[in-house]
């Protein structure tokens, strides 16, 4: 199974940024542990602070991988371009958020991406990524 993990703006600062919301562990170290826990999954990991680069990555991997785990950060709430890219590829996508975005500012309550995804996982810390991988794995196994 091939899963692409795509992260948006400021997620490169996880572990340093607002630890009361996002925790102290870096996203990179967590994703290394995740890859080790799933040796049968081939992961690609991508992060960009630039919307167009995220669109390009979705288009690059979206026809060849078995699933996309996307945390588009703030782009979640207003990027029609990323939502359109997700709709344009064949790989199913799961939207993830480290924090519970619905318990935060009102502006974070709406997702442009959710309608283009098979599901949304939010509020379980970095473990939201593992839950998304498990969901994609179950989808593939169940057809």
Coordinates of C-alpha atoms in Angstrom, one line a residue:
X1 CA 0.0 0.0 0.0
X2 CA 1.2 3.5 -0.8
X3 CA 0.1 6.4 1.3
X4 CA 1.0 10.0 0.7
X5 CA 1.0 12.3 3.7
X6 CA 0.7 16.0 2.7
X7 CA 1.1 18.8 5.2
X8 CA 0.4 22.5 4.7
X9 CA 1.6 25.7 6.2
X10 CA 3.3 25.9 9.6
X11 CA 3.2 22.2 10.2
X12 CA 7.0 22.1 9.9
X13 CA 6.9 23.9 13.2
X14 CA 5.0 21.3 15.2
X15 CA 6.9 20.6 18.4
X16 CA 8.0 24.2 18.6
X17 CA 4.8 26.1 17.8
X18 CA 2.0 26.5 20.4
X19 CA 2.8 23.3 22.4
X20 CA -0.3 23.8 24.5
X21 CA -2.3 23.1 21.3
X22 CA 0.0 20.9 19.2
X23 CA 2.3 19.2 21.8
X24 CA 6.1 19.0 22.1
X25 CA 6.8 16.2 19.7
X26 CA 7.9 17.1 16.2
X27 CA 5.8 16.0 13.3
X28 CA 8.8 14.6 11.6
X29 CA 9.7 12.3 14.5
X30 CA 6.1 11.2 14.8
X31 CA 5.9 10.3 11.1
X32 CA 9.1 8.3 11.4
X33 CA 7.5 6.3 14.2
X34 CA 4.4 5.9 12.1
X35 CA 6.3 4.6 9.1
X36 CA 8.1 2.1 11.4
X37 CA 4.8 0.9 12.8
X38 CA 3.5 0.2 9.3
X39 CA 6.4 -1.5 7.5
X40 CA 4.1 -2.8 4.7
X41 CA 3.0 0.8 3.8
X42 CA 5.2 2.9 1.6
X43 CA 4.9 6.4 2.8
X44 CA 5.8 9.6 1.0
X45 CA 5.8 12.7 3.1
X46 CA 5.5 16.3 1.8
X47 CA 5.2 19.6 3.5
X48 CA 4.9 23.1 2.0
X49 CA 3.8 26.5 3.2
X50 CA 2.8 27.3 -0.4
X51 CA -0.7 26.5 -1.7
X52 CA 0.3 25.8 -5.3
X53 CA 3.0 23.4 -4.2
X54 CA 0.4 21.4 -2.3
X55 CA -1.8 21.3 -5.4
X56 CA 1.1 20.1 -7.5
X57 CA 1.9 17.4 -5.0
X58 CA -1.7 16.1 -4.9
X59 CA -1.7 16.0 -8.7
X60 CA 1.7 14.2 -8.7
X61 CA 0.8 11.4 -6.3
X62 CA -3.0 11.2 -6.6
X63 CA -3.1 8.8 -9.5
X64 CA -0.4 6.4 -8.2
X65 CA -0.9 6.1 -4.4
X66 CA -3.6 4.2 -2.6
X67 CA -4.6 7.1 -0.3
X68 CA -3.7 10.6 0.8
X69 CA -3.6 11.9 4.3
X70 CA -3.9 15.7 4.2
X71 CA -3.5 18.3 6.9
X72 CA -3.7 21.5 4.9
X73 CA -3.4 23.6 8.0
X74 CA -5.1 27.0 7.5
X75 CA -5.7 26.3 3.8
X76 CA -8.3 23.8 4.9
X77 CA -10.7 26.6 5.6
X78 CA -10.6 28.5 2.3
X79 CA -8.6 26.7 -0.4
X80 CA -10.9 25.8 -3.3
X81 CA -7.7 25.0 -5.3
X82 CA -6.7 22.2 -2.9
X83 CA -10.3 20.9 -2.7
X84 CA -10.4 20.8 -6.5
X85 CA -7.1 19.0 -6.7
X86 CA -8.4 16.3 -4.3
X87 CA -11.5 15.9 -6.4
X88 CA -9.4 15.6 -9.6
X89 CA -7.4 12.6 -8.5
X90 CA -8.4 9.0 -7.9
X91 CA -6.7 8.4 -4.5
X92 CA -9.1 8.7 -1.6
X93 CA -8.1 11.4 0.9
X94 CA -8.6 11.7 4.6
X95 CA -8.4 15.2 6.1
X96 CA -6.6 15.3 9.4
X97 CA -6.1 17.9 12.1
X98 CA -4.0 17.6 15.2
X99 CA -6.2 19.8 17.3
X100 CA -10.0 19.8 17.5
X101 CA -10.7 22.6 15.1
X102 CA -14.3 22.7 16.1
X103 CA -13.3 23.7 19.6
X104 CA -11.2 26.6 18.4
X105 CA -11.9 29.9 16.6
X106 CA -15.0 30.1 14.5
X107 CA -13.0 30.6 11.3
X108 CA -11.6 27.0 11.8
X109 CA -15.0 25.4 12.0
X110 CA -15.5 25.2 8.2
X111 CA -13.6 23.0 5.8
X112 CA -13.5 23.4 2.1
X113 CA -11.6 20.1 1.9
X114 CA -14.0 17.9 3.8
X115 CA -16.5 17.4 0.9
X116 CA -13.6 16.2 -1.3
X117 CA -12.4 13.7 1.3
X118 CA -13.7 10.3 2.4
X119 CA -13.5 11.3 6.1
X120 CA -12.1 13.8 8.6
X121 CA -10.2 13.1 11.8
X122 CA -9.5 15.9 14.2
X123 CA -8.5 16.4 17.8
X124 CA -6.4 13.3 18.6
X125 CA -3.1 15.0 18.5
X126 CA -0.5 13.5 16.2
X127 CA -2.3 10.2 16.5
X128 CA -4.8 11.7 14.0
X129 CA -2.3 10.6 11.3
X130 CA -2.3 7.0 12.5
X131 CA -6.1 6.9 12.6
X132 CA -6.2 8.2 9.0
X133 CA -3.7 5.5 7.9
X134 CA -5.9 2.8 9.6
X135 CA -9.0 4.2 7.9
X136 CA -7.3 4.1 4.5
X137 CA -5.9 0.6 5.1
X138 CA -9.4 -0.7 6.1
X139 CA -10.9 0.9 3.0
X140 CA -8.5 -0.8 0.8
X141 CA -9.0 -4.2 2.5
X142 CA -12.8 -3.9 2.4
X143 CA -12.8 -2.8 -1.2

